[in-house]
Structure formats: structure tokens, C-alpha cells
Amino acid sequence: MKKLLYILLTVAMLATLTSCGRSKDTAEETEDDTSEAVSGSQTEDEQPDEMDMTPPDFADYAWVGDYLDSTGGQAVLNIAPAEKRANGYDIMIYIPGGESSFTTWTATAYYEADLGGLHYANCVRTDTETGDLGESIETYRDGEGVLIPTEPGSNTLLWIDDVDGRGVNLRFERMETE
């Protein structure tokens, strides 16, 4: 899990660094213009400032609640205080699979400061058919992943699922309580 998060952060950092740099040709063209050189343009010997890779501190985030996927409006995330473990959260993600099927992911998650989100392990994925047979199949019991807010103060969570990557296109927004 941590390896995936570090890879994502490294890719983001590299993309930022390459988009911020100037090519050598561009630097040579602007050397002739003294007004630009005086205004603080970066020389070849200077290094760009290092990015702060520390995740935001979401320890006080109000995790508990119901969330709906804003990209399609069908997936639902529920986060509740853990029934059996202190300082934990029971999470359940529900995604319909059509008229007669759905999939759920259930786990207990804990806040991890080095990830900036709720980390879960031993997640159980269950695929359920509601047709004539009405059977449920436990796909796996060893899922791992993390739920993280998109930014400080946001009511939108991202789901990074290390097993099937199912959360890649989902954005869970907190639902209003009545």
C-alpha cells in the first residue's frame, strides 16, 4: 500500500518538476534580454526548490458518514465508528453491477498519519447475484487500501484499492444528513 502511494507521489513530483523547468535553448534566448535576467530567471546552476512530500494531517477529519460517488452516482461508501476496535472505522463500499448483482468491500480502517488517510487491510470483497439463485461469492479476504480526502477542508474522498484498483475513477462526496 505504502509502495503504491510513494510511486504516485513520485510520479506527481516528476511531472511537476519537468513542467516547471526550461529548456537550454529557451534559457540561451532570454540571456540577451537583461530585464528578464535581472527579474530572477533561473540559471542552469540553480536547482528547483524541493517539494514537500509530507501528506496533509487529516487526523481531525470527520470521517464518519455516508458518501456517494460523484462521477456516476451509484457507488456508496459508508464509514462508521468501529464496533469491535477502538480508534477504528468500519467501512463498507457498495457498487451495483447491473440489474441483478452488486459488489461490496468491507473492512476496519485506522488513520495513518504517514499516508494522510484511513488505511485498511484484510478487506473482504463479496460479489452478490440477486437473481434466481441469489448467491454470494467471497472473492477475497486480504484486500488492502486507503481512503484519503482530496484536499484539506474537502468533503470528497479518494479510494486507492491495492487489489483490483476499482476506486481509480471514483470520487466519494459526503452526502447531506437530514
Backbone as a chain_set.jsonl record, in Angstrom:
{"seq": "MKKLLYILLTVAMLATLTSCGRSKDTAEETEDDTSEAVSGSQTEDEQPDEMDMTPPDFADYAWVGDYLDSTGGQAVLNIAPAEKRANGYDIMIYIPGGESSFTTWTATAYYEADLGGLHYANCVRTDTETGDLGESIETYRDGEGVLIPTEPGSNTLLWIDDVDGRGVNLRFERMETE", "coords": {"N": [[0.821, -1.184, 0.0], [1.826, 1.279, 0.939], [3.912, 1.454, -0.816], [2.634, 1.86, -3.315], [1.454, 4.366, -2.859], [3.752, 5.952, -2.503], [4.861, 5.683, -5.065], [2.904, 6.968, -6.63], [3.099, 9.557, -5.562], [5.746, 10.15, -6.284], [5.613, 10.113, -9.098], [3.876, 12.277, -9.474], [5.495, 14.314, -8.459], [7.667, 14.251, -10.26], [6.347, 14.942, -12.634], [5.591, 17.553, -12.038], [8.082, 18.768, -11.673], [9.247, 18.501, -14.257], [7.524, 19.982, -15.82], [7.924, 22.491, -14.848], [10.524, 23.222, -15.436], [12.903, 24.837, -17.688], [13.918, 24.667, -21.076], [17.293, 24.335, -22.39], [17.734, 25.824, -24.728], [15.746, 27.794, -24.568], [16.617, 29.168, -22.307], [19.037, 30.229, -23.238], [18.117, 31.995, -25.206], [16.842, 33.952, -23.703], [18.889, 35.105, -22.249], [19.991, 37.266, -23.57], [18.23, 39.301, -23.142], [18.345, 41.573, -20.796], [16.57, 42.567, -18.924], [14.905, 40.443, -18.278], [16.775, 38.688, -17.214], [17.558, 40.048, -14.925], [15.193, 40.023, -13.533], [15.026, 37.675, -12.114], [15.189, 35.131, -13.336], [15.734, 31.6, -13.588], [18.956, 30.15, -13.418], [21.199, 27.777, -15.031], [22.743, 26.56, -13.051], [21.281, 26.71, -10.722], [19.077, 24.893, -8.584], [15.76, 23.579, -8.631], [13.319, 24.372, -6.091], [12.772, 22.005, -3.482], [10.015, 19.78, -3.347], [7.516, 19.549, -0.844], [6.829, 16.548, 0.438], [5.286, 15.608, 2.457], [2.332, 14.213, 3.619], [-0.869, 15.86, 4.016], [-2.172, 16.617, 7.302], [-4.724, 14.824, 8.387], [-5.846, 13.988, 10.744], [-7.853, 15.019, 12.375], [-10.044, 14.932, 10.757], [-13.477, 14.609, 9.951], [-14.488, 11.693, 9.579], [-16.682, 9.892, 9.698], [-19.695, 8.966, 8.144], [-21.942, 8.996, 5.262], [-21.181, 8.542, 1.858], [-21.395, 9.43, -1.575], [-20.641, 8.402, -4.858], [-19.461, 10.819, -6.991], [-18.912, 10.732, -9.684], [-20.478, 8.896, -11.041], [-22.642, 8.374, -9.523], [-23.614, 6.005, -8.38], [-22.075, 4.279, -6.766], [-21.556, 3.717, -3.298], [-20.249, 4.773, -0.216], [-19.794, 3.944, 3.135], [-18.859, 5.058, 6.283], [-18.298, 4.236, 9.552], [-18.047, 4.427, 13.171], [-15.854, 1.976, 14.496], [-17.163, -1.109, 15.573], [-15.938, -3.122, 17.052], [-13.342, -2.349, 17.577], [-11.241, 0.034, 19.11], [-10.692, 3.446, 18.191], [-10.923, 2.963, 15.5], [-12.464, 2.512, 12.231], [-15.331, 1.214, 10.713], [-15.675, 0.318, 7.437], [-17.626, 0.292, 4.458], [-18.08, -0.366, 1.146], [-20.192, -0.081, -1.554], [-21.053, -1.19, -4.718], [-23.14, -1.221, -7.436], [-23.714, -3.796, -9.865], [-25.264, -4.076, -12.05], [-28.6, -5.012, -13.09], [-29.109, -7.256, -11.523], [-27.038, -7.728, -9.687], [-24.399, -6.977, -7.329], [-21.497, -5.558, -5.71], [-19.62, -5.67, -2.713], [-17.283, -4.173, -0.472], [-15.778, -4.696, 2.578], [-14.281, -3.639, 5.606], [-12.118, -2.918, 8.426], [-10.772, 0.155, 9.254], [-7.968, 2.304, 9.986], [-6.692, 5.474, 11.021], [-3.785, 6.666, 9.466], [-1.068, 8.617, 9.842], [1.233, 8.915, 8.22], [0.277, 8.312, 5.737], [-1.842, 9.964, 5.445], [-4.509, 9.313, 5.569], [-7.295, 6.96, 5.899], [-6.287, 3.777, 6.467], [-6.737, 0.456, 5.402], [-6.739, -3.093, 5.913], [-7.017, -6.614, 5.264], [-9.446, -6.623, 3.928], [-12.656, -7.62, 2.835], [-13.987, -8.73, -0.138], [-17.067, -9.126, -1.646], [-19.066, -10.61, -4.045], [-22.312, -10.425, -5.19], [-25.117, -12.062, -6.482], [-28.386, -11.365, -7.289], [-30.368, -12.638, -8.577], [-32.296, -15.516, -9.643], [-30.867, -17.585, -8.284], [-29.555, -16.223, -6.259], [-26.958, -15.994, -4.971], [-23.955, -15.431, -3.004], [-20.558, -14.667, -3.481], [-17.487, -14.891, -2.034], [-14.883, -13.058, -2.981], [-12.253, -12.281, -2.248], [-10.25, -12.063, 0.811], [-8.188, -10.557, 1.68], [-7.795, -7.881, 1.047], [-6.357, -4.588, 0.6], [-5.907, -1.088, 1.21], [-6.511, 2.491, 0.94], [-8.3, 5.36, 2.097], [-8.517, 8.682, 1.261], [-8.815, 12.199, 1.832], [-9.451, 14.617, -0.775], [-8.325, 17.125, -0.515], [-7.339, 19.485, 2.076], [-10.096, 20.352, 4.136], [-11.972, 19.404, 2.387], [-14.904, 17.601, 1.33], [-14.726, 15.348, -0.12], [-13.66, 12.102, -0.858], [-10.975, 9.997, -1.909], [-10.48, 6.725, -3.192], [-8.096, 4.366, -2.88], [-7.43, 1.375, -3.983], [-5.613, -1.419, -3.45], [-5.798, -4.007, -4.498], [-7.758, -4.642, -6.697], [-7.852, -2.164, -7.906], [-10.204, -0.776, -8.163], [-11.213, 1.648, -7.26], [-10.189, 3.698, -8.786], [-11.434, 5.596, -10.587], [-13.341, 6.8, -9.017], [-14.96, 9.231, -6.963], [-15.773, 9.995, -3.885], [-18.267, 11.814, -2.453], [-19.344, 13.505, 0.45], [-22.56, 12.851, 1.706], [-25.424, 14.835, 2.328], [-26.807, 15.129, 5.576], [-29.984, 14.426, 6.977]], "CA": [[0.0, 0.0, 0.0], [2.691, 2.445, 1.035], [4.708, 1.493, -2.049], [1.803, 2.468, -4.344], [1.307, 5.784, -2.555], [5.033, 6.6, -2.799], [5.008, 5.727, -6.517], [2.017, 8.027, -7.104], [3.673, 10.848, -5.175], [6.958, 10.357, -7.081], [5.183, 10.468, -10.451], [3.358, 13.647, -9.417], [6.625, 15.212, -8.265], [8.404, 14.314, -11.517], [5.547, 15.7, -13.602], [5.67, 18.954, -11.659], [9.435, 19.261, -11.937], [9.515, 18.607, -15.692], [6.712, 21.05, -16.409], [8.399, 23.776, -14.351], [11.862, 23.514, -15.948], [13.007, 25.446, -19.014], [14.933, 24.022, -21.901], [18.533, 25.084, -22.521], [17.555, 26.786, -25.814], [14.941, 28.901, -24.07], [17.452, 29.927, -21.38], [20.012, 30.994, -24.024], [17.421, 33.081, -25.886], [16.477, 35.024, -22.775], [20.078, 35.725, -21.67], [20.214, 38.539, -24.237], [17.297, 40.29, -22.593], [18.813, 41.805, -19.435], [15.461, 42.807, -17.997], [14.453, 39.146, -17.791], [17.826, 38.115, -16.391], [17.54, 40.747, -13.648], [13.935, 39.759, -12.836], [15.09, 36.471, -11.293], [15.028, 33.865, -14.046], [16.565, 30.544, -13.037], [20.122, 29.791, -14.226], [21.41, 26.336, -15.112], [23.362, 26.076, -11.827], [20.308, 26.69, -9.632], [18.195, 23.739, -8.513], [14.405, 23.959, -8.21], [13.002, 24.096, -4.697], [12.249, 20.67, -3.271], [8.602, 19.724, -2.983], [7.202, 18.949, 0.435], [6.104, 15.311, 0.167], [4.564, 15.222, 3.652], [0.885, 14.291, 3.391], [-1.585, 16.736, 4.96], [-2.6, 15.978, 8.537], [-6.176, 14.7, 8.424], [-6.193, 13.267, 11.975], [-9.101, 15.564, 12.914], [-11.071, 14.889, 9.713], [-14.725, 13.965, 10.377], [-14.597, 10.584, 8.629], [-17.955, 9.172, 9.799], [-20.782, 9.451, 7.304], [-22.243, 8.319, 4.006], [-20.616, 9.235, 0.709], [-21.895, 8.971, -2.871], [-19.703, 8.651, -5.944], [-19.903, 11.964, -7.794], [-18.653, 10.52, -11.109], [-21.542, 8.107, -11.646], [-23.782, 8.428, -8.629], [-24.152, 4.71, -7.97], [-21.272, 3.688, -5.701], [-21.807, 4.31, -1.991], [-19.264, 4.482, 0.827], [-20.259, 4.22, 4.49], [-17.81, 4.993, 7.303], [-18.908, 4.288, 10.88], [-17.092, 4.049, 14.217], [-15.706, 0.518, 14.567], [-17.899, -1.727, 16.668], [-15.111, -4.023, 17.85], [-11.985, -1.841, 17.779], [-11.149, 1.448, 19.478], [-9.992, 4.332, 17.259], [-11.019, 2.456, 14.139], [-13.682, 2.799, 11.48], [-15.837, 0.165, 9.834], [-16.001, 0.878, 6.13], [-18.33, -0.57, 3.526], [-18.255, 0.238, -0.169], [-21.204, -0.818, -2.321], [-21.113, -0.798, -6.128], [-24.045, -2.094, -8.189], [-23.107, -4.372, -11.063], [-26.308, -4.261, -13.046], [-29.936, -5.198, -12.509], [-29.228, -8.365, -10.579], [-25.793, -8.02, -8.981], [-23.675, -5.881, -6.696], [-20.264, -5.939, -5.041], [-19.316, -4.907, -1.506], [-15.985, -4.287, 0.162], [-15.93, -4.364, 3.987], [-13.025, -3.719, 6.354], [-11.913, -1.969, 9.505], [-9.677, 1.043, 8.859], [-7.378, 3.155, 11.019], [-5.995, 6.632, 10.476], [-2.321, 6.589, 9.446], [-0.567, 9.956, 9.544], [2.202, 8.906, 7.115], [-0.48, 8.207, 4.489], [-2.818, 11.049, 5.429], [-5.846, 8.793, 5.351], [-7.707, 5.729, 6.57], [-5.689, 2.589, 5.854], [-7.399, -0.791, 5.78], [-6.17, -4.363, 5.473], [-7.961, -7.72, 5.468], [-10.73, -6.253, 3.346], [-13.385, -8.724, 2.213], [-14.795, -8.375, -1.298], [-18.134, -10.096, -1.869], [-19.887, -10.399, -5.233], [-23.63, -10.997, -4.913], [-26.111, -12.162, -7.551], [-29.71, -11.325, -6.656], [-31.315, -13.295, -9.483], [-32.979, -16.716, -9.163], [-30.053, -18.325, -7.316], [-29.283, -15.326, -5.136], [-25.779, -16.436, -4.224], [-22.854, -14.51, -2.753], [-19.25, -15.293, -3.611], [-16.419, -14.113, -1.42], [-13.809, -13.017, -3.971], [-11.01, -12.327, -1.486], [-10.309, -11.615, 2.204], [-6.919, -9.924, 2.038], [-7.673, -6.594, 0.373], [-5.689, -3.505, 1.312], [-6.046, 0.18, 0.52], [-6.585, 3.703, 1.753], [-9.257, 6.408, 1.752], [-7.889, 9.959, 1.595], [-9.512, 13.394, 1.33], [-8.797, 15.201, -1.94], [-7.567, 18.282, -0.047], [-7.841, 19.922, 3.377], [-11.404, 21.001, 4.124], [-12.814, 18.81, 1.343], [-15.84, 16.536, 1.689], [-14.57, 14.329, -1.155], [-12.636, 11.101, -0.561], [-10.473, 9.132, -2.973], [-10.293, 5.343, -2.757], [-6.973, 3.692, -3.534], [-7.598, -0.043, -3.711], [-4.395, -2.083, -3.913], [-6.013, -5.321, -5.105], [-8.314, -4.561, -8.052], [-7.798, -0.804, -8.435], [-11.586, -0.424, -8.502], [-11.527, 3.012, -6.878], [-9.42, 4.648, -9.596], [-12.245, 6.657, -11.19], [-14.417, 7.172, -8.106], [-14.781, 10.376, -6.069], [-16.873, 9.897, -2.935], [-18.629, 13.084, -1.822], [-20.198, 13.324, 1.636], [-23.974, 13.108, 1.492], [-26.043, 15.687, 3.34], [-27.637, 14.416, 6.535], [-31.308, 15.052, 7.114]], "C": [[0.865, 1.247, 0.0], [3.513, 2.6, -0.239], [3.926, 2.175, -3.163], [1.663, 3.968, -4.117], [2.593, 6.533, -2.864], [5.266, 6.704, -4.295], [4.154, 6.85, -7.093], [2.573, 9.406, -6.777], [4.92, 11.166, -5.989], [6.602, 10.767, -8.5], [4.661, 11.9, -10.479], [4.492, 14.651, -9.278], [7.417, 15.358, -9.563], [7.65, 15.113, -12.568], [5.622, 17.197, -13.308], [7.046, 19.53, -11.992], [9.706, 19.425, -13.428], [8.695, 19.701, -16.337], [7.191, 22.432, -15.961], [9.751, 24.175, -14.938], [11.815, 24.155, -17.32], [14.075, 24.722, -19.788], [16.145, 24.927, -22.016], [18.41, 26.148, -23.605], [16.785, 28.011, -25.344], [15.778, 29.774, -23.138], [18.457, 30.782, -22.146], [19.352, 32.18, -24.714], [17.142, 34.246, -24.951], [17.679, 35.679, -22.122], [20.346, 37.088, -22.29], [19.324, 39.637, -23.67], [17.631, 40.5, -21.118], [17.68, 42.045, -18.455], [14.919, 41.495, -17.459], [15.489, 38.525, -16.881], [17.827, 38.749, -15.002], [16.296, 40.374, -12.844], [13.928, 38.435, -12.085], [14.886, 35.18, -12.05], [16.054, 32.874, -13.521], [17.739, 30.257, -13.971], [20.291, 28.29, -14.192], [21.984, 25.765, -13.83], [22.383, 25.982, -10.662], [19.431, 25.448, -9.729], [16.8, 24.209, -8.111], [14.198, 23.622, -6.736], [12.424, 22.702, -4.582], [10.783, 20.753, -2.86], [8.446, 19.067, -1.622], [6.314, 17.737, 0.176], [5.344, 14.811, 1.401], [3.071, 15.317, 3.387], [0.235, 15.23, 4.398], [-2.034, 15.937, 6.178], [-4.13, 15.99, 8.598], [-6.639, 13.96, 9.685], [-7.525, 13.74, 12.549], [-10.241, 15.57, 11.896], [-12.291, 14.139, 10.252], [-15.063, 12.851, 9.386], [-16.002, 9.986, 8.567], [-19.017, 9.813, 8.918], [-20.989, 8.577, 6.076], [-21.753, 9.187, 2.861], [-21.169, 8.607, -0.566], [-20.875, 9.325, -3.937], [-20.234, 9.756, -6.847], [-19.681, 11.75, -9.288], [-19.761, 9.73, -11.792], [-22.788, 8.035, -10.794], [-24.348, 7.106, -8.184], [-23.381, 4.072, -6.828], [-21.511, 4.454, -4.41], [-20.716, 3.847, -1.03], [-19.889, 4.849, 2.159], [-19.081, 4.057, 5.437], [-18.491, 5.201, 8.65], [-17.83, 3.98, 11.921], [-17.042, 2.524, 14.327], [-16.424, -0.031, 15.788], [-16.991, -2.506, 17.602], [-13.729, -3.474, 18.175], [-12.014, -0.355, 18.105], [-10.343, 2.204, 18.43], [-10.001, 3.828, 15.817], [-12.348, 2.825, 13.513], [-14.057, 1.575, 10.669], [-16.225, 0.829, 8.518], [-16.703, -0.175, 5.293], [-18.521, 0.222, 2.236], [-19.176, -0.678, -0.962], [-21.195, -0.276, -3.745], [-22.052, -1.753, -6.861], [-23.36, -2.578, -9.466], [-24.095, -4.574, -12.189], [-27.631, -4.466, -12.35], [-29.983, -6.257, -11.431], [-27.916, -8.718, -9.882], [-25.228, -6.764, -8.335], [-22.437, -6.442, -6.015], [-20.087, -5.057, -3.816], [-17.888, -5.193, -1.061], [-16.19, -3.874, 1.609], [-14.59, -4.561, 4.701], [-13.091, -2.781, 7.55], [-10.663, -1.167, 9.157], [-9.214, 1.877, 10.052], [-6.68, 4.327, 10.349], [-4.489, 6.411, 10.575], [-1.784, 7.924, 8.962], [0.4, 9.964, 8.366], [1.539, 8.725, 5.754], [-1.482, 9.347, 4.345], [-4.236, 10.565, 5.207], [-6.139, 7.555, 6.177], [-7.15, 4.538, 5.808], [-6.452, 1.359, 6.326], [-6.628, -1.979, 5.213], [-7.217, -5.433, 5.78], [-9.364, -7.375, 4.989], [-11.357, -7.474, 2.667], [-14.206, -8.176, 1.056], [-15.792, -9.507, -1.523], [-18.934, -9.683, -3.095], [-21.202, -11.137, -5.017], [-24.507, -10.93, -6.155], [-27.476, -12.219, -6.876], [-30.776, -11.985, -7.516], [-31.944, -14.518, -8.834], [-32.182, -17.467, -8.093], [-29.707, -17.487, -6.086], [-28.069, -15.707, -4.316], [-24.746, -15.325, -4.066], [-21.546, -15.28, -2.835], [-18.223, -14.363, -2.999], [-15.211, -14.18, -2.352], [-12.438, -13.053, -3.316], [-11.219, -11.779, -0.086], [-9.07, -10.807, 2.597], [-6.699, -8.588, 1.331], [-7.018, -5.542, 1.253], [-5.851, -2.229, 0.513], [-6.125, 1.335, 1.484], [-7.681, 4.613, 1.208], [-8.629, 7.718, 2.194], [-8.732, 11.116, 1.061], [-8.736, 13.982, 0.15], [-7.936, 16.393, -1.569], [-8.101, 18.679, 1.322], [-9.177, 20.664, 3.24], [-12.385, 20.415, 3.117], [-13.751, 17.76, 1.933], [-15.796, 15.415, 0.657], [-13.408, 13.414, -0.807], [-12.254, 10.345, -1.831], [-10.26, 7.745, -2.382], [-9.163, 4.741, -3.567], [-7.011, 2.247, -3.081], [-6.409, -0.787, -4.305], [-4.624, -3.413, -4.622], [-6.554, -5.208, -6.523], [-8.256, -3.164, -8.65], [-9.171, -0.259, -8.791], [-11.91, 1.04, -8.203], [-10.906, 4.089, -7.745], [-10.241, 5.805, -10.148], [-13.372, 7.155, -10.291], [-14.012, 8.354, -7.227], [-15.987, 10.382, -5.134], [-17.095, 11.235, -2.238], [-19.605, 12.819, -0.674], [-21.635, 13.705, 1.303], [-24.503, 13.959, 2.637], [-26.876, 14.815, 4.265], [-28.944, 15.166, 6.72], [-31.549, 15.54, 8.5]], "O": [[0.68, 2.152, -0.814], [3.781, 3.714, -0.69], [4.49, 2.991, -3.892], [1.743, 4.753, -5.062], [2.549, 7.628, -3.424], [5.813, 7.703, -4.762], [4.617, 7.605, -7.948], [2.527, 10.315, -7.606], [5.139, 12.322, -6.351], [7.222, 11.675, -9.054], [4.967, 12.654, -11.403], [4.466, 15.713, -9.898], [7.799, 16.469, -9.929], [8.256, 15.882, -13.314], [5.708, 18.011, -14.227], [7.158, 20.635, -12.523], [10.34, 20.403, -13.826], [9.137, 20.296, -17.32], [6.899, 23.432, -16.617], [10.09, 25.358, -14.937], [10.82, 24.039, -18.035], [15.037, 24.217, -19.208], [16.057, 26.131, -21.775], [18.918, 27.257, -23.438], [17.138, 29.139, -25.687], [15.661, 30.999, -23.176], [18.713, 31.924, -21.766], [19.948, 33.254, -24.805], [17.201, 35.403, -25.365], [17.523, 36.722, -21.488], [20.87, 37.978, -21.62], [19.686, 40.812, -23.737], [17.241, 39.69, -20.277], [17.82, 41.752, -17.267], [14.511, 41.43, -16.3], [15.138, 37.898, -15.881], [18.071, 38.064, -14.009], [16.326, 40.401, -11.614], [12.917, 38.094, -11.47], [14.44, 34.2, -11.454], [17.124, 33.27, -13.061], [17.55, 30.133, -15.181], [19.62, 27.599, -13.426], [21.747, 24.596, -13.529], [22.633, 25.245, -9.708], [19.086, 25.005, -10.825], [16.674, 25.147, -7.324], [14.822, 22.705, -6.203], [11.681, 22.254, -5.455], [10.367, 21.656, -2.135], [9.173, 18.13, -1.293], [5.172, 17.886, -0.259], [4.814, 13.7, 1.387], [2.58, 16.368, 2.977], [0.732, 15.381, 5.515], [-2.251, 14.728, 6.093], [-4.747, 17.029, 8.831], [-7.718, 13.367, 9.687], [-8.253, 12.949, 13.148], [-11.294, 16.154, 12.152], [-12.137, 13.132, 10.943], [-15.844, 13.06, 8.457], [-16.463, 9.613, 7.488], [-19.217, 11.028, 8.937], [-20.312, 7.568, 5.88], [-21.891, 10.41, 2.887], [-21.386, 7.397, -0.627], [-20.309, 10.418, -3.926], [-21.328, 9.643, -7.401], [-20.211, 12.516, -10.093], [-19.967, 9.876, -12.997], [-23.863, 7.679, -11.277], [-25.46, 7.066, -7.655], [-23.976, 3.385, -5.998], [-21.652, 5.677, -4.416], [-20.317, 2.683, -1.034], [-20.45, 5.935, 2.308], [-18.385, 3.043, 5.402], [-19.173, 6.203, 8.868], [-16.819, 3.352, 11.605], [-18.077, 1.861, 14.258], [-16.311, 0.506, 16.89], [-17.234, -2.555, 18.808], [-13.007, -4.074, 18.972], [-12.721, 0.42, 17.46], [-9.409, 1.652, 17.847], [-9.165, 4.235, 15.011], [-13.236, 3.372, 14.166], [-13.208, 0.969, 10.015], [-17.006, 1.781, 8.494], [-16.42, -1.369, 5.397], [-19.053, 1.332, 2.242], [-18.966, -1.889, -1.032], [-21.313, 0.93, -3.964], [-21.799, -2.957, -6.907], [-22.546, -1.874, -10.063], [-23.761, -5.199, -13.195], [-27.783, -4.142, -11.173], [-30.804, -6.175, -10.517], [-27.699, -9.875, -9.523], [-25.535, -5.643, -8.739], [-22.337, -7.645, -5.772], [-20.362, -3.858, -3.856], [-17.361, -6.29, -1.246], [-16.728, -2.796, 1.859], [-13.864, -5.519, 4.436], [-14.001, -1.959, 7.667], [-9.627, -1.734, 8.81], [-9.968, 2.119, 10.995], [-6.142, 4.196, 9.249], [-3.976, 6.021, 11.624], [-2.012, 8.319, 7.819], [0.4, 10.914, 7.583], [2.172, 8.958, 4.725], [-1.919, 9.656, 3.236], [-5.079, 11.315, 4.714], [-5.351, 7.152, 7.033], [-7.496, 4.315, 4.648], [-6.774, 1.235, 7.508], [-5.962, -1.882, 4.183], [-8.193, -5.168, 6.482], [-10.353, -7.797, 5.589], [-10.669, -8.256, 2.011], [-15.022, -7.272, 1.237], [-15.424, -10.68, -1.582], [-19.422, -8.556, -3.18], [-21.211, -12.327, -4.702], [-24.626, -9.886, -6.796], [-27.692, -13.039, -5.984], [-31.964, -11.895, -7.208], [-32.111, -14.559, -7.615], [-32.755, -17.934, -7.108], [-29.584, -18.024, -4.985], [-28.14, -15.74, -3.088], [-24.67, -14.405, -4.881], [-21.434, -16.396, -2.329], [-18.102, -13.202, -3.389], [-14.589, -15.232, -2.495], [-11.552, -13.774, -3.774], [-12.221, -11.118, 0.191], [-8.937, -10.416, 3.757], [-5.563, -8.207, 1.049], [-7.106, -5.59, 2.479], [-5.924, -2.266, -0.716], [-5.85, 1.198, 2.676], [-7.952, 4.629, 0.007], [-8.248, 7.867, 3.355], [-9.296, 11.027, -0.03], [-7.513, 13.862, 0.083], [-6.927, 16.657, -2.223], [-9.196, 18.262, 1.7], [-9.356, 21.491, 2.346], [-13.516, 20.89, 3.01], [-13.418, 17.108, 2.923], [-16.73, 14.617, 0.569], [-12.31, 13.878, -0.498], [-13.086, 10.091, -2.702], [-9.903, 7.609, -1.212], [-9.257, 4.619, -4.788], [-6.67, 1.93, -1.942], [-6.217, -0.787, -5.521], [-3.716, -3.905, -5.292], [-5.887, -5.63, -7.467], [-8.592, -3.001, -9.823], [-9.286, 0.63, -9.635], [-12.797, 1.613, -8.836], [-11.077, 5.276, -7.469], [-9.742, 6.93, -10.164], [-14.266, 7.86, -10.758], [-12.861, 8.46, -6.802], [-17.093, 10.733, -5.544], [-16.222, 11.727, -1.522], [-20.546, 12.035, -0.796], [-21.892, 14.745, 0.696], [-24.073, 13.812, 3.78], [-27.56, 13.891, 3.825], [-28.992, 16.392, 6.627], [-32.613, 16.09, 8.785]]}, "num_chains": 1, "name": "protein.A"}
